[in-house]
Structure formats: structure tokens, C-alpha cells
């Protein structure tokens, strides 16, 4: 009887028991062996939510799924993935409804019940979930020089995205921000390789943890592999021209770091490098990404980009050829996204033997593996575990902390800042009383510029200042729009009635191609308005809210206390007011060189020839620059040895003291210079950074390690090498030499 009972029990638990005891590889293999060509190609197909939605009359109208279209997509075309939002962010409950309907069909109405993987751009928080915690954008996160902040943003974004029922985030952007005109500069961690590597890897750690099946974790996506961010002409989705050495020295290493950090997916460069569109580049997508970097997740195309190999780039003479080229180059999933053409074409190509079955099996295995790792086969539905944390006060506080650490004090003439709270201020300018410029693109909508959809309870800069010093002490007039003077005489009158002018200039929200510009200079109307305010003789504090460094050279000398805020997010208004009135001591530093002239785009890690003779590294503000309301001094730069071998490491230490009378945070930056090399070596390169807190009078010793990785570079043969020789370590104004034997 006992045995019989045991047998019956075993029969019941057998199926889950088998599934659980198999490895993911075994489960993938078993499932793959049961799939038809159509089911496999369906897994490689991704469509946008719009395809399975009822037509929306007006933009931002209530969204409705079209269940017939949804069933067609999943049952007939067997699509394995859906993405995006139809225009505007949904409530968390509505997302649950949408995801539940999708997974009901996928798991109950298809032959094998394979769950759909939903992907979204949760760029600075859960972009497309109403009320989500929306952080500073990446360029501002990089300005904090604080890895813990990036990690925490990864954690919280994951919690809020997964709480919305979505397990896959098209983020982080690992493109390097070395072209300031590019309208996606603010999506990057700035111009430096090491900073981008560290910030990106920290984000991935926070977002994925070590188990992406957890209800607070998700799969990340490194994008846009690779070279996308360096368009020659500065416009989005235009060609980059770079040698293999440049690619390997600058643009590839952040992706390498992301792969090491365990990111599960990669999205392809939507443009082209050296004449080869990203989606057709076998060398980059297979030889480098798979063979060299050993990436074992899956590769998704960017929006419509396989089609564009035919329609835009004309490297494929038919849509069929475009699909064949992209799949054989190494793209595993096509973000088609508006139809099922990819599915139909690829099924045909496989049946005709034009795309081999092994390549399909390879791509599908990679996709299924991530679905298994996410635990979607166990439970594909939204999980409620972390709902209570969504937009919680704890998350808002983390957001405010991040924004506070991101803002850069660029000058403080006569210690004008912090301002006293009992003065009268005139707040003005196009970014002073709107939330959208603080957030930028990927906020509630793609462009992020629908001010009316922003949460009323969040504070603009003006509102935050009013709350801080009382409305009666604050005069306001917009004075100028982004490109047109408004009510000048009233503005000048109010300026004259105040003690200090707080002028908030910059850019409206934008994203991708609509953000293209012809000139990096801040629009004339804004510069002219600033000059008229300066002419009143009242001290002027400038606050720059912008996605890229718009040139302010004309007015910079005449403003007393400029703050560079980039895109500080939903708590940006509060953070700026905290800094202006001294409740927070600024600690941001520039993650890019802020140019002085439109044609002088030189990076801080310039080559010797860029700063010799008539040539100069002469930005308005250099990389790594940022002031505090206190002063820090650096002393005792020590190396534990002055000679090292390849297998050794050097320990660097430095004492940092807060010499002032208020507490402050300081980002300590360590640079290394390789004096001689077979390929010209940069002036200096960031190889370590640490953010510390110091009370008045306090000293802390900061330690860094230097190993062979920090000293390596891409040599004559386009391979990473290390050469013996002399190196210099620079921290603050201190330097020490060492030798690699
Ligand atoms: C962007 C990607 C984004 C994708 C999906 C594309 O236009 O280049 O960054 O992830 O759309 O929304």
C-alpha cells in the first residue's frame, strides 16, 4: 500500500520533477527537438504592441488590445516576442491585463505553450509605466561618478519594470558619448571608456543580480552594438567611420564589460560602420561578439533595421536578401516590428535551403535559453511580490539622492552660491517651469515632450524654489522659449526687482532622429535673453538643463554660478533647488569635455598631437571638472612599488582632506599615462574612481589597484597588448611614476 501510494505520488510529481532536474541546456534541446520550422522562426520574430492593438484614433487615446490580431500573431505567426507601447505609458494594472492576455494565448492556445518575452525601453526607470520612478538619464548618472548609484538605479528599474509584468529591458546603452552633436548623447555614460564600463556593469549587476528569474530582476540588453554613437556628421543613424583599432580601443570595451557583467541580450547598431550596416556585419556580430567575446545570450535587431538593409542601405536588392544577410551575420531576433514579413520570408528561405537549419536552431536555442533563465516557463504572468515597492518613498529618495549627486557646479564667482534663503529671486527661462526638459526622451512617451502627461505632484525648478524659500520671494516669467524671446519688458522689470536671477536654459525633451541639430551652439534667442539679463547688473545664476553640451561660451564669463544639470530626472527640480540654496553640497563632475567652440571637439584622452603646436585641448570645461562648496586637498600619493611585472599589481593610495567647514562628497579620479607606445598613446586615461564622503576637517585614504588590464591597449596588429615601459599615475595635482618590466 505504501509503495502504491509512493508510485502514484511519483506519477503526479514526475513532470515537474523531470523539468526541474534537467539543466536549462537540456530543456532547450528537448523543446527545440519538438519544434517545426514555423515555430522556430516565430520565436525569432518580434512585433510591436501596435500590431496587436485596436487602431487608436488620436494619439494618447486609451489603448485596447485587439484579441483577434493578438491570436493571429501568436497562434498563426507564432511570434516569440512583443515590444513597446502604443504611444503612451500604461498604468501598472493595465500592463498586468495586457501581459496576462498575451501569455494566456501563448501558453494555452499554442501547440507547445512557449511564453512570449515582452521587451521595453525602461531607460531611466520604467519609462512606460505610469507613475514610475524616473531617474536622471545616463549622462547625469555618469556625472555622479558613483557606481553604487548606477547599481541602485538598475535594481529599482528592474523592480518597477518586472512589477509591471515585463521581464526584458532594452538597456543599458553602452555606446560611448564622443560625438556631442549626436541626439542620443544623454543616453550614454559619457566620453570615457572606463567610466562607461564601470557604470554600465554596475547597472547590470543591480538589474540582473545573479538570478533573473527572481520577481525583482530582469534581462538587460546592451545596445547598440557597436559604433552607433560616433556618427561623423552628428545626426542620428548616420555612418561612423572608424578603423578596427579605434573600434576596439574605444567603442568595443564597454560592450565587453557588459558581457562580462552577464547581460543576456545585445541590440544591434541601427546605422553603419565603415560602409557596413550593423545588421549585416558578420565580423562584428559573429567573429568578434561570439568567437572572441564569447557572448552566449541572443542578439535582437533594432527597429525595422533588417528591412532597411534593402529599403535604406541598399546592400540587399530584395527583402529576402536582407533577411538572409542579417540572419547569417548573426541577428537572432528581428524587431520587425510592424508586420510578419520576416516570419514569412525566413520560413521560405529555410525551406529553400537558403538559410541553413543549424543557424535557425542556434538562434532559437539562444532565445529559449533566456526565456528559461527568466523563469517564464514556470510562470510567465506578472508577479505581485514587489508591487508595494513601485514608486515607493524609498525609490523616490534614491532618485533624489542620484539627482543631487549628478549636478555639476561649474564656477562659483565670489562664492555667490549657495544663495541665502531670505532673498528675492527671479526665476526664468524655458527649462524653469517644465518637467519634460528635466527628464528628456523615453519619459511617458518616446519623445518625452508631452508636458501635460507629466505627474502634477512632481516639482519643476520654479516650484521647488518656491517651496524652499516661499512663493512671495520668487518672481517668475518664462522670458524666452527654447528659440523665441517672449515677454521681455516684463521679464526685465522682474529681474530688476530681484536680488538674484536664476536663469534656466537648455533643450526641450527629444529622442533619436527628431533631436538632430545643425549647430551645437545654444539657440540665439536664449543667449540674447541671457545677455539682456546680465546687462541689468543683477547677479545671474545659470542652470543648464540639456541632453548634450550646448555651447554657452558667449555668456559663460558673465554668469556667476553656472550649474550643469544635464537631464536630472523627475526629482531634478528639487535637487537643483537643494544645491542652489545650500541644503546639498554639489559633487557632480563632468563625464564629457564641455566644448568651447563648435569645431573644437577634442576629448580629454586626446593624443599628443592634439595638444601640441597650434593644437589645443581647450574646452570650456574639462572632463572630470566640478566644484564643491567646500575645498578638498590631495596629498601623499603613494605606490606600494615602482616596478611591476605583467602578473603583478600596484596599489595606489592618496589622502583626501576636506579643508572647508561643511561636509561634502568628492569623486576621486585616478588617471594613468603610458609614456611611450608603438601606437600613439592618449594624454591620460581614467583607470579608477571612487566617491567618498568627508566631514569638515576629515581625511580619508583612497586606494586603487593598477593591473595589466589598465595598461593594455590595441597595438599595431589590432590586438590588445601590453608593452613594458614608463607610466605616470595622476590624482588631483599629484603624480608618481612606475615601470612595467
Ligand atoms: C531605438 C532603440 C530602442 C528601440 C525599441 C529604436 O528606435 O534605437 O534604442 O530600443 O527603438 O524601442
XYZ file of C-alpha atoms and ligand atoms in Angstrom:
753
model
C 0.000 0.000 0.000
C 2.770 2.306 0.986
C 4.603 1.524 -2.293
C 1.492 2.067 -4.318
C 0.978 5.448 -2.694
C 4.594 6.343 -3.469
C 4.156 5.329 -7.134
C 1.015 7.432 -7.504
C 2.782 10.350 -5.857
C 5.703 9.958 -8.254
C 3.323 9.951 -11.220
C 1.953 13.282 -10.098
C 5.251 14.925 -9.487
C 7.026 13.319 -12.388
C 6.595 16.052 -14.974
C 7.747 18.964 -12.859
C 10.389 16.753 -11.304
C 11.857 15.939 -14.735
C 11.732 19.582 -15.776
C 13.415 20.755 -12.609
C 16.165 18.161 -12.680
C 17.118 18.994 -16.261
C 19.599 21.738 -16.930
C 18.447 24.706 -18.989
C 20.567 23.433 -21.898
C 18.763 20.074 -21.759
C 15.358 21.738 -21.595
C 16.218 23.932 -24.584
C 17.407 20.931 -26.578
C 14.343 18.895 -25.779
C 11.946 21.700 -26.661
C 13.822 22.541 -29.859
C 13.577 18.917 -30.985
C 9.784 19.183 -30.908
C 9.531 22.427 -32.886
C 8.541 22.877 -36.524
C 10.347 25.335 -38.819
C 7.431 27.735 -38.417
C 7.530 27.549 -34.626
C 11.257 28.177 -34.644
C 11.116 31.168 -36.977
C 8.194 32.542 -34.966
C 10.446 32.627 -31.916
C 12.842 34.826 -33.888
C 10.066 37.309 -34.726
C 9.229 40.361 -32.649
C 6.345 42.749 -33.331
C 5.303 45.982 -31.692
C 2.206 46.275 -29.492
C 0.524 48.398 -32.141
C 0.315 45.329 -34.415
C -1.951 43.560 -31.902
C -3.929 46.640 -30.843
C -7.149 48.269 -31.989
C -6.438 51.344 -34.110
C -6.161 54.415 -31.958
C -7.867 57.474 -33.408
C -5.927 60.106 -31.560
C -2.529 59.864 -30.047
C -2.637 59.060 -26.333
C -6.169 57.668 -26.544
C -6.962 54.707 -24.305
C -5.219 51.656 -25.585
C -7.110 48.468 -26.369
C -5.720 45.096 -27.341
C -7.256 43.531 -30.448
C -7.641 39.938 -29.340
C -8.170 38.622 -32.833
C -4.946 40.244 -34.036
C -3.167 39.041 -30.911
C -4.241 35.480 -31.535
C -3.165 35.748 -35.150
C 0.268 36.999 -34.133
C 0.867 34.321 -31.537
C -1.010 31.317 -32.926
C -0.787 31.857 -36.678
C 2.589 33.602 -36.917
C 3.899 32.076 -33.686
C 5.736 35.253 -32.652
C 8.016 34.785 -29.703
C 8.283 38.409 -28.633
C 6.311 41.652 -28.427
C 7.671 45.085 -27.564
C 6.990 48.695 -26.827
C 3.882 50.653 -26.063
C 1.282 52.205 -28.344
C 2.152 55.889 -27.798
C 1.930 56.415 -24.059
C 2.700 54.830 -20.653
C 0.109 52.432 -19.163
C -0.917 52.031 -15.550
C 0.589 49.062 -13.792
C -2.817 47.323 -13.632
C -3.332 47.759 -17.328
C 0.109 46.316 -18.056
C -0.910 43.290 -15.993
C -4.031 42.872 -18.133
C -2.049 43.157 -21.365
C 0.702 40.740 -20.332
C -1.824 38.257 -18.911
C -3.810 38.195 -22.172
C -0.631 37.730 -24.199
C 0.655 34.897 -22.038
C -2.771 33.227 -21.849
C -2.741 32.867 -25.608
C 0.920 31.880 -25.807
C 0.753 29.217 -23.138
C -2.787 27.905 -23.637
C -3.542 28.265 -27.331
C -0.270 27.262 -28.997
C 0.894 23.678 -29.521
C 3.999 23.920 -27.311
C 2.887 26.671 -24.947
C 6.079 28.707 -25.249
C 5.708 32.012 -23.356
C 6.238 35.355 -25.089
C 9.139 37.541 -23.974
C 7.949 41.143 -23.702
C 10.630 43.814 -24.167
C 10.528 47.516 -23.312
C 12.718 50.604 -23.193
C 12.890 51.216 -19.444
C 15.623 53.756 -19.981
C 15.837 55.869 -16.838
C 13.330 53.861 -14.858
C 10.165 52.162 -16.073
C 9.586 54.699 -18.870
C 6.249 53.286 -19.975
C 4.564 52.573 -16.641
C 2.549 55.483 -15.263
C 3.946 56.972 -12.079
C 7.247 55.037 -12.210
C 10.390 56.334 -10.530
C 12.198 58.179 -13.319
C 15.856 58.785 -12.596
C 18.480 61.090 -14.058
C 19.408 59.999 -17.584
C 22.694 58.122 -18.083
C 24.897 61.169 -18.795
C 23.795 62.639 -15.458
C 24.252 59.267 -13.728
C 27.816 59.242 -15.061
C 28.291 62.732 -13.584
C 27.823 61.249 -10.105
C 30.969 59.121 -10.574
C 29.240 56.826 -8.102
C 28.886 53.179 -9.143
C 26.516 52.471 -6.262
C 24.042 54.941 -7.729
C 24.108 53.216 -11.106
C 23.651 49.831 -9.418
C 20.720 51.104 -7.344
C 19.073 52.565 -10.459
C 19.456 49.147 -12.085
C 17.822 47.499 -9.070
C 14.888 49.880 -8.854
C 14.249 49.989 -12.593
C 14.190 46.205 -12.549
C 11.760 46.062 -9.641
C 9.365 48.538 -11.249
C 9.591 47.068 -14.758
C 9.176 43.489 -13.600
C 6.369 44.583 -11.263
C 4.697 45.833 -14.451
C 4.947 42.259 -15.777
C 7.814 42.970 -18.198
C 10.971 40.853 -17.902
C 13.234 42.338 -20.590
C 14.711 45.843 -20.693
C 16.427 47.313 -23.765
C 19.069 48.929 -21.595
C 21.874 49.872 -20.746
C 23.234 51.951 -23.605
C 26.916 51.026 -23.817
C 27.658 53.376 -26.709
C 30.410 55.837 -25.931
C 29.428 59.533 -25.955
C 32.235 61.014 -28.030
C 30.120 62.963 -30.550
C 28.383 65.780 -28.646
C 26.025 66.667 -31.514
C 24.504 63.185 -31.506
C 20.920 63.454 -30.183
C 21.403 60.332 -28.046
C 24.474 61.598 -26.176
C 22.439 61.800 -22.945
C 21.666 58.089 -23.193
C 25.390 57.332 -22.784
C 27.677 57.329 -19.759
C 29.874 59.964 -21.409
C 33.102 60.057 -23.375
C 35.329 57.802 -21.288
C 35.732 54.065 -21.825
C 36.457 53.138 -18.213
C 33.632 55.234 -16.779
C 31.135 53.703 -19.224
C 32.395 50.201 -18.431
C 32.064 50.681 -14.693
C 28.708 52.462 -14.713
C 27.220 50.008 -17.214
C 28.463 46.923 -15.370
C 27.166 48.293 -12.052
C 23.748 48.869 -13.631
C 23.642 45.300 -14.959
C 24.618 43.923 -11.556
C 21.736 45.806 -9.961
C 19.246 44.898 -12.675
C 20.017 41.209 -13.152
C 21.527 40.151 -9.827
C 22.621 36.549 -10.125
C 19.212 35.073 -10.892
C 16.984 36.757 -13.453
C 14.038 34.511 -12.633
C 13.520 36.481 -9.414
C 10.447 38.733 -9.413
C 12.639 41.799 -8.880
C 15.156 41.099 -11.676
C 15.086 41.111 -15.450
C 17.197 40.536 -18.547
C 19.192 43.552 -19.721
C 20.192 44.445 -23.282
C 23.486 46.052 -24.328
C 22.936 48.499 -27.129
C 23.622 49.496 -29.836
C 26.388 47.111 -30.817
C 28.692 48.757 -31.982
C 29.968 52.127 -33.226
C 26.475 53.664 -33.442
C 27.335 56.630 -31.220
C 30.041 58.142 -33.376
C 28.252 59.473 -36.471
C 30.637 61.628 -38.456
C 28.050 64.333 -39.105
C 26.412 64.153 -35.677
C 22.973 63.129 -36.957
C 21.323 60.027 -35.563
C 21.529 56.867 -37.688
C 24.257 58.101 -39.999
C 27.601 56.481 -40.782
C 30.540 56.150 -38.449
C 33.978 55.883 -39.938
C 36.403 54.163 -37.649
C 39.299 51.827 -38.024
C 39.248 48.445 -36.362
C 41.795 49.813 -33.865
C 39.576 52.747 -32.891
C 36.601 50.433 -32.598
C 38.498 48.026 -30.387
C 40.179 50.741 -28.294
C 37.138 52.891 -27.541
C 33.758 51.589 -28.655
C 34.001 47.851 -28.072
C 35.298 47.744 -24.451
C 32.054 48.993 -22.824
C 30.195 46.136 -24.555
C 32.907 43.740 -23.450
C 32.360 44.903 -19.856
C 28.601 44.435 -20.239
C 29.090 40.890 -21.487
C 31.422 40.145 -18.572
C 28.774 41.521 -16.227
C 26.429 38.884 -17.653
C 23.973 40.850 -19.785
C 21.634 38.416 -21.523
C 20.954 40.221 -24.785
C 22.513 42.636 -27.268
C 20.821 45.061 -29.675
C 22.456 45.925 -32.990
C 23.733 49.288 -34.253
C 20.976 50.798 -36.360
C 23.447 52.563 -38.631
C 26.702 51.563 -40.320
C 30.411 51.468 -39.588
C 32.859 51.856 -42.462
C 30.157 51.198 -45.014
C 28.819 48.017 -43.432
C 25.396 48.308 -41.782
C 25.399 46.919 -38.239
C 22.813 44.299 -39.152
C 24.918 42.919 -41.977
C 28.229 42.816 -40.160
C 29.277 39.177 -39.734
C 32.693 40.245 -38.468
C 31.228 42.247 -35.586
C 28.149 40.127 -34.826
C 29.738 36.709 -35.067
C 33.520 36.774 -35.254
C 34.004 39.362 -32.510
C 30.812 39.076 -30.422
C 30.579 35.274 -30.369
C 34.038 33.899 -31.106
C 36.131 36.478 -29.284
C 33.882 37.894 -26.582
C 32.036 34.594 -26.015
C 28.644 36.263 -25.721
C 26.078 33.485 -25.230
C 22.791 35.396 -24.987
C 20.737 36.440 -28.012
C 21.025 39.343 -30.434
C 17.957 41.402 -31.318
C 17.831 43.763 -34.274
C 16.917 47.392 -33.797
C 13.608 48.821 -35.065
C 12.864 47.744 -38.656
C 16.562 47.547 -39.401
C 16.616 44.259 -41.274
C 14.156 45.667 -43.799
C 16.313 48.777 -44.076
C 19.228 46.742 -45.448
C 17.079 46.689 -48.569
C 14.989 49.871 -48.371
C 17.586 52.313 -46.976
C 21.118 50.951 -47.178
C 20.586 49.127 -50.471
C 23.079 46.418 -49.678
C 20.331 43.864 -50.330
C 18.440 44.016 -53.605
C 15.332 42.305 -52.192
C 13.653 41.993 -48.780
C 14.516 38.268 -48.895
C 18.193 39.015 -49.348
C 18.044 41.454 -46.432
C 16.667 38.752 -44.117
C 19.236 36.207 -45.288
C 22.160 38.621 -44.802
C 21.056 39.689 -41.309
C 20.350 36.193 -40.024
C 23.611 34.847 -41.419
C 25.528 37.808 -39.996
C 24.297 36.804 -36.529
C 20.986 38.529 -35.761
C 18.862 36.077 -33.727
C 15.620 38.033 -33.374
C 14.101 40.603 -35.732
C 12.354 43.669 -34.298
C 10.335 43.669 -37.498
C 8.179 45.354 -35.940
C 5.030 46.277 -37.937
C 4.217 43.055 -39.790
C 5.025 39.368 -40.205
C 7.163 39.673 -43.325
C 10.292 38.485 -41.538
C 8.489 35.321 -40.456
C 7.134 34.592 -43.918
C 10.415 35.296 -45.680
C 12.577 33.340 -43.291
C 10.334 30.256 -43.308
C 10.586 30.307 -47.107
C 14.372 30.802 -47.073
C 14.818 27.839 -44.736
C 12.561 25.626 -46.835
C 14.514 26.577 -49.952
C 17.773 25.782 -48.200
C 18.975 29.404 -48.443
C 19.343 29.711 -44.686
C 20.631 26.545 -43.023
C 18.733 24.854 -40.222
C 21.736 24.972 -37.889
C 21.619 28.744 -37.899
C 17.914 28.753 -37.013
C 18.492 26.215 -34.242
C 21.346 28.302 -32.901
C 19.267 31.491 -32.798
C 16.183 29.818 -31.315
C 18.233 27.993 -28.667
C 19.688 31.300 -27.520
C 16.218 32.868 -27.278
C 14.702 29.893 -25.448
C 17.621 29.818 -23.043
C 16.889 33.376 -21.897
C 13.170 32.565 -21.585
C 14.052 29.601 -19.360
C 16.504 31.688 -17.327
C 13.788 34.281 -16.753
C 11.571 31.544 -15.350
C 8.897 32.324 -17.948
C 8.150 28.629 -18.468
C 7.366 28.276 -14.769
C 5.341 31.478 -14.562
C 5.038 33.955 -17.445
C 2.484 36.162 -15.647
C 3.047 39.441 -13.795
C 4.160 38.772 -10.255
C 2.856 40.826 -7.378
C 5.752 40.334 -4.920
C 7.314 43.751 -5.378
C 4.237 45.787 -6.240
C 4.297 47.646 -2.960
C 7.741 48.999 -3.771
C 6.600 50.549 -7.061
C 7.242 54.319 -6.870
C 7.646 53.945 -3.101
C 9.053 56.778 -0.965
C 12.233 54.704 -0.728
C 12.586 54.734 -4.519
C 11.825 58.460 -4.690
C 14.519 59.104 -2.106
C 17.049 57.081 -4.146
C 16.042 59.150 -7.169
C 16.548 62.417 -5.300
C 19.941 61.223 -3.995
C 21.026 60.357 -7.535
C 19.907 63.733 -8.924
C 21.646 65.604 -6.107
C 24.943 63.852 -6.819
C 24.690 64.401 -10.559
C 24.561 68.193 -10.687
C 27.802 69.970 -11.547
C 28.856 73.322 -10.144
C 30.926 74.808 -12.962
C 32.016 78.106 -11.367
C 31.345 79.983 -8.138
C 32.402 83.611 -8.527
C 32.750 85.405 -5.190
C 31.109 82.408 -3.581
C 27.738 83.567 -4.840
C 26.412 80.059 -4.203
C 24.828 78.801 -2.067
C 22.189 81.519 -2.020
C 20.649 82.749 1.210
C 17.015 81.819 1.730
C 15.855 85.297 2.660
C 16.484 86.939 -0.690
C 14.214 87.716 -3.610
C 14.931 85.713 -6.742
C 13.728 85.980 -10.315
C 13.335 82.542 -11.867
C 13.186 82.493 -15.648
C 13.934 80.583 -18.839
C 12.415 77.765 -20.892
C 13.532 74.943 -18.593
C 12.495 76.650 -15.348
C 8.878 75.582 -15.097
C 8.543 72.338 -17.030
C 9.189 68.734 -16.062
C 9.819 67.459 -19.585
C 13.193 69.187 -20.130
C 14.414 67.746 -16.804
C 13.605 64.230 -17.995
C 14.260 64.190 -21.728
C 13.236 61.411 -24.116
C 11.975 57.982 -23.038
C 9.676 59.588 -20.468
C 5.990 58.566 -20.566
C 6.223 58.816 -24.367
C 9.081 58.132 -26.766
C 9.967 61.808 -27.241
C 9.223 62.626 -23.605
C 7.865 66.025 -24.626
C 4.181 65.758 -23.707
C 4.277 68.063 -20.684
C 0.547 67.584 -20.000
C 1.098 63.886 -19.248
C 3.703 64.529 -16.546
C 2.782 63.857 -12.887
C 1.400 67.072 -11.394
C 2.808 66.300 -7.952
C 6.423 66.494 -9.140
C 8.234 69.823 -8.865
C 9.699 71.917 -11.644
C 12.736 74.033 -10.758
C 10.452 77.030 -10.126
C 8.116 75.050 -7.871
C 10.982 73.550 -5.902
C 12.445 77.032 -5.316
C 9.029 78.351 -4.267
C 8.697 75.511 -1.760
C 12.166 76.163 -0.420
C 12.120 79.927 0.112
C 8.409 80.742 -0.029
C 6.456 81.875 -3.095
C 6.472 85.505 -2.011
C 10.251 85.594 -2.504
C 10.070 84.244 -6.027
C 9.251 86.231 -9.158
C 8.681 84.323 -12.368
C 8.405 84.987 -16.067
C 9.447 82.480 -18.723
C 11.077 85.313 -20.708
C 12.197 83.145 -23.596
C 11.095 79.853 -25.140
C 13.703 77.433 -26.483
C 14.085 79.545 -29.588
C 11.988 82.727 -29.246
C 12.017 85.738 -26.962
C 8.706 86.084 -25.089
C 7.654 88.843 -22.741
C 10.918 90.761 -22.499
C 9.901 94.010 -20.821
C 8.047 92.262 -18.012
C 10.992 89.895 -17.540
C 13.493 92.733 -17.293
C 11.299 94.537 -14.816
C 11.113 91.476 -12.584
C 14.862 90.972 -12.897
C 15.382 94.483 -11.585
C 13.080 93.856 -8.631
C 15.072 90.812 -7.513
C 18.400 90.240 -5.738
C 19.487 87.344 -7.937
C 18.394 85.971 -11.312
C 18.143 82.192 -11.727
C 18.139 81.600 -15.460
C 17.289 78.066 -16.590
C 18.254 77.448 -20.207
C 18.810 74.369 -22.340
C 16.898 71.972 -24.526
C 13.373 70.590 -24.800
C 12.910 66.816 -24.495
C 13.781 64.802 -27.609
C 14.880 61.362 -28.600
C 16.715 59.820 -31.564
C 16.440 61.416 -35.033
C 13.913 64.151 -34.095
C 16.665 65.516 -31.820
C 19.115 66.179 -34.671
C 20.651 69.671 -34.698
C 22.843 71.579 -37.147
C 24.674 73.608 -34.557
C 25.821 72.794 -31.035
C 25.541 76.447 -30.011
C 22.616 77.221 -27.727
C 19.920 78.961 -29.844
C 20.491 82.694 -30.287
C 17.205 83.641 -28.603
C 18.357 82.051 -25.340
C 21.853 83.580 -25.492
C 20.448 87.027 -26.314
C 17.986 86.813 -23.465
C 20.808 85.870 -21.085
C 22.823 88.868 -22.254
C 19.912 91.228 -21.651
C 19.501 89.872 -18.139
C 23.240 90.179 -17.476
C 23.043 93.813 -18.603
C 20.650 94.560 -15.722
C 23.679 94.201 -13.440
C 21.914 91.700 -11.200
C 23.988 88.598 -10.378
C 22.960 85.761 -12.655
C 22.972 82.056 -11.796
C 22.732 79.864 -14.884
C 21.197 76.388 -14.774
C 21.770 74.302 -17.902
C 19.186 71.562 -18.431
C 20.217 69.720 -21.579
C 20.918 66.384 -23.186
C 24.201 67.495 -24.724
C 26.638 70.345 -24.073
C 25.074 73.249 -25.941
C 27.656 75.988 -26.317
C 27.377 78.824 -23.816
C 30.817 80.369 -24.368
C 29.338 83.779 -25.196
C 27.806 84.187 -21.743
C 29.887 81.910 -19.529
C 32.321 84.585 -18.306
C 29.486 86.856 -17.239
C 27.436 84.402 -15.225
C 28.348 83.998 -11.588
C 27.435 80.457 -10.649
C 26.588 78.116 -13.508
C 25.196 74.653 -12.764
C 25.280 71.936 -15.422
C 22.375 69.610 -14.675
C 22.100 67.638 -17.960
C 18.870 65.606 -17.549
C 18.415 65.101 -13.801
C 15.032 63.329 -13.968
C 11.786 63.650 -12.055
C 13.486 64.853 -8.829
C 15.746 67.223 -10.744
C 13.820 70.349 -9.724
C 14.185 69.529 -6.031
C 17.845 68.587 -6.387
C 18.669 71.856 -8.174
C 16.871 73.926 -5.512
C 18.697 71.961 -2.768
C 22.030 72.860 -4.326
C 21.193 76.497 -5.121
C 20.214 77.148 -1.503
C 22.908 75.042 0.150
C 20.849 72.170 1.553
C 23.048 69.905 -0.528
C 26.697 70.369 -1.379
C 27.287 69.737 -5.116
C 29.521 66.810 -6.060
C 28.915 66.062 -9.758
C 31.817 66.057 -12.202
C 31.738 66.252 -15.991
C 31.668 62.879 -17.780
C 32.438 64.678 -21.058
C 34.563 67.610 -22.151
C 32.254 70.649 -22.404
C 33.294 72.310 -25.688
C 34.091 75.979 -26.021
C 33.838 76.152 -29.838
C 31.723 74.217 -32.319
C 34.701 72.941 -34.275
C 36.945 72.118 -31.349
C 35.616 68.748 -30.285
C 38.593 67.217 -28.505
C 38.273 64.542 -25.827
C 40.173 64.604 -22.562
C 42.105 61.481 -23.532
C 43.470 63.247 -26.585
C 46.535 62.131 -28.486
C 49.793 64.139 -28.025
C 49.404 65.716 -31.467
C 46.033 67.196 -30.491
C 47.682 69.364 -27.885
C 50.935 70.485 -29.450
C 51.948 73.486 -31.546
C 48.812 75.345 -32.545
C 46.546 72.491 -31.463
C 44.998 72.565 -28.061
C 42.717 70.709 -25.718
C 40.844 73.848 -24.793
C 37.298 73.014 -23.748
C 35.086 75.417 -21.846
C 35.223 72.873 -19.016
C 37.368 69.745 -18.979
C 36.268 66.161 -18.362
C 36.213 65.423 -14.625
C 35.625 69.045 -13.641
C 33.150 70.005 -10.932
C 33.307 72.231 -7.838
C 32.024 71.895 -4.292
C 31.001 74.377 -1.577
C 33.961 73.045 0.397
C 37.586 72.510 -0.715
C 39.376 69.193 -0.907
C 43.130 68.806 -0.798
C 45.100 65.826 -2.063
C 48.362 64.611 -0.523
C 50.558 61.540 -0.016
C 50.110 59.933 -3.403
C 51.923 56.632 -2.867
C 52.556 53.500 -4.886
C 53.411 50.301 -2.982
C 56.120 49.666 -5.593
C 57.570 51.493 -8.556
C 58.182 48.435 -10.705
C 55.696 45.779 -11.653
C 55.507 42.730 -13.879
C 52.555 41.718 -16.036
C 51.184 39.388 -13.388
C 51.578 41.857 -10.611
C 49.532 44.797 -9.465
C 50.374 48.160 -7.976
C 48.442 49.580 -5.074
C 47.976 53.332 -5.281
C 46.881 55.361 -2.296
C 46.145 59.018 -1.767
C 44.914 61.103 1.150
C 41.973 63.401 0.538
C 41.107 66.052 3.107
C 38.046 68.260 3.449
C 39.631 71.645 4.192
C 36.370 73.552 4.469
C 33.724 73.952 7.106
C 30.911 71.876 5.608
C 30.599 68.198 4.767
C 30.976 67.179 1.148
C 31.330 64.325 -1.288
C 34.302 64.089 -3.590
C 34.790 61.876 -6.647
C 38.461 60.920 -6.570
C 39.690 60.207 -10.106
C 42.856 58.270 -10.925
C 44.411 58.655 -14.366
C 47.224 56.630 -15.919
C 49.508 57.803 -18.725
C 51.547 55.401 -20.819
C 54.541 57.494 -21.876
C 55.621 55.608 -24.996
C 53.887 53.088 -27.216
C 54.018 51.534 -30.697
C 50.702 53.274 -31.365
C 50.345 56.869 -30.125
C 49.072 56.822 -26.554
C 46.447 59.125 -25.016
C 47.463 62.055 -22.829
C 45.910 60.261 -19.877
C 43.165 57.729 -19.231
C 40.816 57.293 -16.305
C 41.592 53.959 -14.632
C 39.929 54.282 -11.250
C 37.371 56.409 -9.425
C 35.752 56.403 -6.025
C 33.164 58.718 -4.471
C 33.787 59.488 -0.811
C 32.060 61.487 1.938
C 34.133 63.797 4.098
C 33.160 65.774 7.169
C 34.829 69.155 7.773
C 38.492 68.580 8.624
C 38.268 64.847 7.902
C 40.900 62.976 5.868
C 40.356 59.652 4.111
C 42.839 57.444 2.341
C 41.577 56.158 -1.003
C 43.130 53.090 -2.630
C 43.190 51.960 -6.237
C 44.763 48.979 -7.950
C 46.538 49.030 -11.266
C 46.952 45.768 -13.161
C 47.875 44.751 -16.684
C 44.355 45.316 -17.966
C 44.656 49.001 -17.092
C 47.915 49.257 -19.009
C 46.885 47.398 -22.141
C 45.989 48.943 -25.479
C 45.281 47.971 -29.072
C 48.622 47.671 -30.838
C 49.787 47.708 -34.442
C 48.264 44.311 -35.170
C 44.846 45.416 -33.836
C 45.262 43.129 -30.850
C 45.263 44.071 -27.167
C 48.878 44.207 -25.981
C 50.952 45.362 -23.029
C 54.334 46.966 -23.522
C 56.995 47.348 -20.857
C 57.894 50.941 -20.089
C 57.249 54.014 -18.045
C 53.836 55.090 -16.733
C 52.557 58.055 -14.737
C 49.729 57.989 -12.198
C 47.876 61.278 -11.732
C 45.396 62.054 -8.959
C 44.402 65.679 -8.461
C 47.599 67.693 -8.920
C 49.851 64.839 -7.744
C 51.876 62.470 -9.905
C 54.017 59.354 -9.442
C 55.944 57.230 -11.921
C 56.225 53.460 -12.214
C 57.708 50.961 -14.634
C 56.270 47.842 -16.168
C 59.051 45.303 -16.656
C 15.967 52.560 -30.700
C 16.324 51.547 -29.634
C 15.070 51.042 -28.952
C 14.121 50.504 -29.986
C 12.851 49.926 -29.406
C 14.842 52.101 -31.596
O 14.369 53.142 -32.385
O 17.111 52.831 -31.475
O 17.208 52.115 -28.713
O 15.399 50.082 -28.005
O 13.772 51.562 -30.868
O 12.003 50.894 -28.935
